[in-house]
Coordinates of N, CA and C in Angstrom, one line a residue:
M1 N 0.9 -1.2 0.0 CA 0.0 0.0 0.0 C 0.9 1.2 0.0
T2 N 0.6 2.1 -0.9 CA 1.4 3.3 -1.0 C 0.8 4.6 -0.5
L3 N -0.5 4.6 -0.5 CA -1.3 5.8 0.0 C -2.0 5.5 1.3
A4 N -2.2 6.5 2.1 CA -3.1 6.3 3.3 C -4.5 5.9 2.8
P5 N -5.1 5.0 3.5 CA -6.4 4.6 3.0 C -7.5 5.7 3.3
T6 N -8.4 5.7 2.4 CA -9.5 6.7 2.5 C -10.8 5.9 2.3
V7 N -11.9 6.3 3.0 CA -13.2 5.6 2.9 C -13.6 5.7 1.4
G8 N -14.0 4.6 0.9 CA -14.4 4.5 -0.5 C -13.3 4.0 -1.5
M9 N -12.1 4.0 -1.0 CA -10.9 3.5 -1.8 C -11.1 2.1 -2.1
T10 N -10.9 1.7 -3.4 CA -10.9 0.3 -3.7 C -9.5 -0.2 -3.8
I11 N -9.4 -1.5 -3.4 CA -8.0 -2.1 -3.4 C -7.9 -2.8 -4.7
P12 N -6.6 -3.1 -5.2 CA -6.5 -3.8 -6.4 C -7.1 -5.2 -6.4
Q13 N -7.8 -5.5 -7.4 CA -8.5 -6.8 -7.5 C -7.5 -7.8 -7.9
R14 N -7.8 -9.1 -7.6 CA -7.0 -10.2 -8.0 C -7.8 -11.3 -8.6
E15 N -7.4 -11.9 -9.7 CA -8.2 -13.0 -10.3 C -7.6 -14.3 -9.7
H16 N -8.5 -15.3 -9.5 CA -8.1 -16.6 -9.0 C -8.7 -17.6 -9.9
Y17 N -8.0 -18.7 -10.1 CA -8.5 -19.8 -10.9 C -8.2 -21.1 -10.1
C18 N -9.2 -21.9 -9.9 CA -9.0 -23.2 -9.2 C -9.1 -24.3 -10.2
G19 N -8.0 -25.0 -10.5 CA -8.0 -26.2 -11.3 C -8.2 -27.4 -10.5
E20 N -8.3 -28.5 -11.1 CA -8.6 -29.8 -10.4 C -7.4 -30.2 -9.5
V21 N -6.2 -29.9 -9.9 CA -5.0 -30.2 -9.0 C -5.0 -29.4 -7.8
Q22 N -5.2 -28.1 -7.9 CA -5.3 -27.2 -6.7 C -6.4 -27.6 -5.8
Q23 N -7.5 -27.9 -6.4 CA -8.7 -28.3 -5.6 C -8.4 -29.6 -4.8
M24 N -7.8 -30.5 -5.4 CA -7.4 -31.8 -4.7 C -6.4 -31.5 -3.6
L25 N -5.4 -30.8 -3.9 CA -4.4 -30.5 -2.9 C -4.9 -29.7 -1.7
Y26 N -5.7 -28.7 -2.0 CA -6.3 -27.9 -1.0 C -7.2 -28.7 -0.1
N27 N -8.1 -29.4 -0.6 CA -9.0 -30.2 0.2 C -8.3 -31.3 1.0
A28 N -7.2 -31.9 0.4 CA -6.4 -32.9 1.1 C -5.7 -32.3 2.3
S29 N -5.3 -31.0 2.1 CA -4.6 -30.4 3.3 C -5.6 -30.1 4.4
L30 N -6.8 -29.9 4.1 CA -7.9 -29.7 5.1 C -8.5 -31.0 5.6
W31 N -8.2 -32.1 5.0 CA -8.9 -33.4 5.3 C -10.3 -33.2 5.0
N32 N -10.7 -32.5 3.9 CA -12.0 -32.3 3.5 C -12.4 -33.3 2.5
G33 N -13.2 -34.3 2.9 CA -13.5 -35.4 2.0 C -14.9 -35.3 1.3
H34 N -15.5 -34.1 1.4 CA -16.8 -34.0 0.8 C -16.7 -34.2 -0.7
R35 N -17.5 -35.1 -1.2 CA -17.5 -35.6 -2.6 C -17.8 -34.5 -3.6
I36 N -18.5 -33.5 -3.3 CA -18.8 -32.4 -4.2 C -17.5 -31.7 -4.7
H37 N -16.4 -31.9 -4.0 CA -15.1 -31.3 -4.4 C -14.2 -32.1 -5.3
F38 N -14.5 -33.4 -5.4 CA -13.6 -34.3 -6.2 C -14.3 -35.4 -7.0
D39 N -15.5 -35.6 -6.8 CA -16.2 -36.7 -7.5 C -17.3 -36.1 -8.5
M40 N -16.9 -35.9 -9.7 CA -17.7 -35.2 -10.7 C -19.1 -35.9 -10.8
P41 N -19.2 -37.2 -11.0 CA -20.6 -37.8 -11.1 C -21.4 -37.5 -9.9
Y42 N -20.8 -37.6 -8.7 CA -21.6 -37.3 -7.5 C -22.0 -35.9 -7.4
A43 N -21.1 -34.9 -7.7 CA -21.4 -33.5 -7.7 C -22.5 -33.1 -8.6
T44 N -22.5 -33.7 -9.8 CA -23.4 -33.3 -10.9 C -24.7 -34.2 -10.8
E45 N -24.6 -35.4 -10.6 CA -25.8 -36.3 -10.7 C -26.5 -36.4 -9.4
V46 N -25.8 -36.4 -8.3 CA -26.5 -36.6 -7.0 C -26.8 -35.2 -6.4
E47 N -25.8 -34.3 -6.3 CA -26.1 -33.0 -5.7 C -26.6 -32.0 -6.7
G48 N -26.5 -32.2 -8.0 CA -27.1 -31.3 -9.0 C -26.3 -30.1 -9.3
Y49 N -25.0 -30.1 -9.0 CA -24.2 -29.0 -9.3 C -23.7 -29.1 -10.8
P50 N -23.3 -28.0 -11.4 CA -22.9 -28.1 -12.8 C -21.4 -28.5 -12.9
G51 N -20.7 -28.7 -11.8 CA -19.3 -29.1 -11.8 C -18.8 -29.3 -10.4
L52 N -17.5 -29.5 -10.2 CA -16.9 -29.7 -8.9 C -17.0 -28.3 -8.2
V53 N -17.3 -28.3 -6.9 CA -17.5 -27.1 -6.2 C -16.2 -26.7 -5.5
V54 N -15.7 -25.5 -5.7 CA -14.5 -25.0 -5.0 C -14.8 -25.0 -3.5
A55 N -13.8 -25.4 -2.8 CA -13.9 -25.4 -1.3 C -14.2 -24.0 -0.7
G56 N -15.1 -23.9 0.1 CA -15.5 -22.6 0.8 C -14.3 -21.9 1.5
P57 N -13.5 -22.7 2.2 CA -12.4 -22.0 2.9 C -11.3 -21.4 1.9
L58 N -11.3 -22.0 0.7 CA -10.4 -21.4 -0.3 C -10.8 -20.0 -0.7
M59 N -12.1 -19.8 -0.8 CA -12.7 -18.5 -1.1 C -12.2 -17.5 0.0
G60 N -12.3 -17.9 1.3 CA -11.9 -17.1 2.4 C -10.4 -16.8 2.3
D61 N -9.6 -17.8 1.9 CA -8.2 -17.5 1.7 C -7.9 -16.5 0.6
W62 N -8.7 -16.5 -0.4 CA -8.5 -15.5 -1.5 C -8.9 -14.1 -1.0
L63 N -9.9 -14.0 -0.1 CA -10.2 -12.7 0.4 C -9.0 -12.2 1.3
H64 N -8.5 -13.1 2.1 CA -7.3 -12.8 2.9 C -6.2 -12.3 2.1
Q65 N -5.9 -13.1 1.0 CA -4.8 -12.8 0.2 C -4.8 -11.5 -0.5
V66 N -6.0 -11.1 -1.0 CA -6.1 -9.8 -1.7 C -5.9 -8.7 -0.8
V67 N -6.3 -8.7 0.4 CA -6.1 -7.7 1.4 C -4.6 -7.7 1.9
D68 N -4.1 -8.9 2.1 CA -2.7 -9.0 2.6 C -1.7 -8.4 1.5
E69 N -2.0 -8.7 0.2 CA -1.2 -8.1 -0.8 C -1.3 -6.6 -0.9
W70 N -2.5 -6.1 -0.7 CA -2.7 -4.6 -0.6 C -1.9 -4.0 0.5
L71 N -2.0 -4.6 1.7 CA -1.3 -4.1 2.9 C 0.3 -4.1 2.7
G72 N 0.8 -5.2 2.1 CA 2.2 -5.3 2.0 C 2.8 -5.4 3.4
D73 N 3.9 -4.6 3.5 CA 4.6 -4.5 4.8 C 4.1 -3.4 5.7
T74 N 3.0 -2.8 5.3 CA 2.5 -1.6 6.1 C 1.5 -2.0 7.2
G75 N 1.1 -3.2 7.3 CA 0.1 -3.6 8.3 C -0.2 -5.1 8.3
M76 N -1.1 -5.5 9.2 CA -1.5 -6.9 9.2 C -3.0 -7.1 9.5
I77 N -3.5 -8.1 8.9 CA -4.9 -8.4 9.1 C -5.2 -8.8 10.6
T78 N -6.2 -8.3 11.2 CA -6.5 -8.6 12.6 C -7.9 -9.4 12.7
G79 N -8.7 -9.3 11.6 CA -9.9 -10.0 11.7 C -10.5 -10.3 10.3
I80 N -11.2 -11.4 10.2 CA -11.9 -11.7 8.9 C -13.2 -12.4 9.2
E81 N -14.2 -12.0 8.5 CA -15.6 -12.6 8.6 C -16.0 -12.7 7.1
Y82 N -16.5 -13.9 6.7 CA -17.1 -14.0 5.4 C -18.1 -15.1 5.4
S83 N -18.9 -15.1 4.3 CA -20.0 -16.1 4.2 C -20.0 -16.5 2.7
N84 N -19.9 -17.8 2.5 CA -20.1 -18.3 1.1 C -21.5 -18.4 0.8
R85 N -22.0 -17.6 -0.2 CA -23.4 -17.5 -0.5 C -23.7 -18.2 -1.8
V86 N -22.8 -18.2 -2.8 CA -23.0 -18.9 -4.1 C -21.8 -19.7 -4.4
A87 N -21.9 -20.9 -4.9 CA -20.8 -21.7 -5.2 C -20.0 -21.2 -6.4
A88 N -18.7 -21.5 -6.3 CA -17.8 -21.3 -7.4 C -17.4 -22.7 -7.9
F89 N -17.0 -22.9 -9.1 CA -16.8 -24.2 -9.7 C -15.4 -24.3 -10.2
V90 N -14.8 -25.5 -10.1 CA -13.5 -25.8 -10.6 C -13.5 -25.4 -12.1
G91 N -12.5 -24.6 -12.5 CA -12.4 -24.2 -13.9 C -12.8 -22.8 -14.1
E92 N -13.5 -22.2 -13.1 CA -14.0 -20.8 -13.3 C -12.9 -19.9 -12.8
T93 N -12.8 -18.7 -13.4 CA -12.0 -17.6 -12.9 C -12.9 -16.7 -12.1
V94 N -12.5 -16.4 -10.8 CA -13.2 -15.5 -10.0 C -12.3 -14.3 -9.6
T95 N -12.9 -13.3 -9.1 CA -12.1 -12.1 -8.8 C -12.4 -11.7 -7.3
A96 N -11.3 -11.4 -6.6 CA -11.4 -11.0 -5.2 C -11.0 -9.5 -5.2
G97 N -11.7 -8.7 -4.3 CA -11.4 -7.3 -4.2 C -12.1 -6.8 -2.9
G98 N -12.0 -5.4 -2.8 CA -12.7 -4.8 -1.7 C -12.6 -3.3 -1.7
T99 N -13.3 -2.7 -0.7 CA -13.4 -1.3 -0.6 C -13.2 -0.9 0.9
V100 N -12.4 0.1 1.1 CA -12.2 0.6 2.5 C -13.5 1.2 2.9
T101 N -14.0 0.8 4.1 CA -15.3 1.3 4.6 C -15.1 2.2 5.9
A102 N -13.9 2.0 6.5 CA -13.6 2.8 7.7 C -12.1 2.9 7.9
Y103 N -11.6 4.0 8.3 CA -10.2 4.2 8.6 C -10.0 5.1 9.8
D104 N -9.4 4.7 10.9 CA -9.1 5.5 12.0 C -7.6 5.9 12.0
E105 N -7.4 7.1 11.6 CA -6.0 7.5 11.4 C -5.2 7.5 12.8
A106 N -6.0 7.8 13.9 CA -5.3 7.8 15.2 C -4.9 6.4 15.6
T107 N -5.6 5.4 15.3 CA -5.3 4.1 15.8 C -4.7 3.2 14.7
G108 N -4.9 3.6 13.5 CA -4.4 2.8 12.3 C -5.2 1.7 11.9
E109 N -6.5 1.6 12.5 CA -7.3 0.5 12.2 C -8.1 0.8 10.9
V110 N -8.1 -0.2 10.0 CA -8.8 0.0 8.7 C -9.8 -1.2 8.5
T111 N -11.0 -0.9 8.0 CA -12.0 -1.9 7.8 C -12.3 -1.9 6.3
L112 N -12.4 -3.1 5.7 CA -12.7 -3.3 4.3 C -13.9 -4.2 4.1
E113 N -14.8 -3.8 3.2 CA -15.8 -4.7 2.7 C -15.2 -5.5 1.6
V114 N -15.2 -6.8 1.6 CA -14.5 -7.6 0.6 C -15.4 -8.5 -0.1
F115 N -15.0 -9.1 -1.3 CA -15.9 -9.9 -2.0 C -15.0 -10.9 -2.9
V116 N -15.7 -12.0 -3.3 CA -15.2 -12.8 -4.4 C -16.4 -12.8 -5.3
K117 N -16.2 -12.4 -6.6 CA -17.2 -12.4 -7.6 C -16.9 -13.3 -8.8
N118 N -17.9 -13.8 -9.4 CA -17.7 -14.6 -10.6 C -17.7 -13.7 -11.9
D119 N -17.6 -14.3 -13.1 CA -17.5 -13.5 -14.3 C -18.9 -12.9 -14.7
R120 N -20.0 -13.3 -13.9 CA -21.3 -12.7 -14.1 C -21.5 -11.5 -13.1
D121 N -20.5 -11.2 -12.4 CA -20.5 -10.1 -11.4 C -21.4 -10.4 -10.2
E122 N -21.6 -11.7 -10.0 CA -22.4 -12.1 -8.8 C -21.4 -12.2 -7.6
V123 N -21.8 -11.7 -6.5 CA -20.9 -11.8 -5.3 C -21.2 -13.2 -4.7
L124 N -20.1 -14.0 -4.8 CA -20.2 -15.4 -4.2 C -19.9 -15.4 -2.7
T125 N -18.9 -14.6 -2.4 CA -18.5 -14.6 -1.0 C -18.3 -13.1 -0.5
P126 N -19.2 -12.6 0.2 CA -19.0 -11.3 0.8 C -18.3 -11.4 2.2
G127 N -17.7 -10.3 2.6 CA -17.0 -10.4 3.9 C -16.5 -9.0 4.4
V128 N -16.0 -9.0 5.6 CA -15.4 -7.9 6.2 C -14.0 -8.3 6.7
I129 N -13.0 -7.4 6.4 CA -11.7 -7.7 7.0 C -11.2 -6.4 7.7
T130 N -10.7 -6.6 8.9 CA -10.1 -5.5 9.6 C -8.6 -5.7 9.6
A131 N -7.9 -4.6 9.6 CA -6.4 -4.6 9.6 C -5.9 -3.5 10.5
Q132 N -4.7 -3.7 11.0 CA -4.0 -2.7 11.8 C -2.8 -2.2 11.0
L133 N -2.7 -0.9 10.7 CA -1.6 -0.4 10.0 C -0.5 0.0 11.0
E134 N 0.7 0.0 10.6 CA 1.8 0.4 11.4 C 1.7 1.9 11.7
Q135 N 1.9 2.2 12.9 CA 1.8 3.6 13.3 C 3.2 4.3 13.2
K136 N 3.3 5.4 12.5 CA 4.5 6.1 12.4 C 4.8 6.9 13.7
V137 N 6.0 6.7 14.1 CA 6.4 7.3 15.4 C 7.0 8.7 15.2

């Protein structure tokens, strides 16, 4: 981050693509064995999804990552809340980003409304992230 945050400032967006290998490795690291993430016939024929569903925690990681990259060495994330509302599917490209909704210059606390959107501009995962900026002495 090069400029002091201001309310309404948007942070640089970041595109994310989850392929089958990333999906498998991510879910294996979480011990997430839900079949909608790796079994195409089950996901499509039993659960009715159009494809393999991207793991919800990965969407949260993408929210964290876009804010962390924006902060750089100037601060650190202190809180994150998000909710997966619409599924993303393996092979889709989604975009993470956010907007500063509050900044306390005296304390260095910044709050951002964040999102993961699909290519139809639907918000899949809305959330709020708070961060603490380094205070200049």
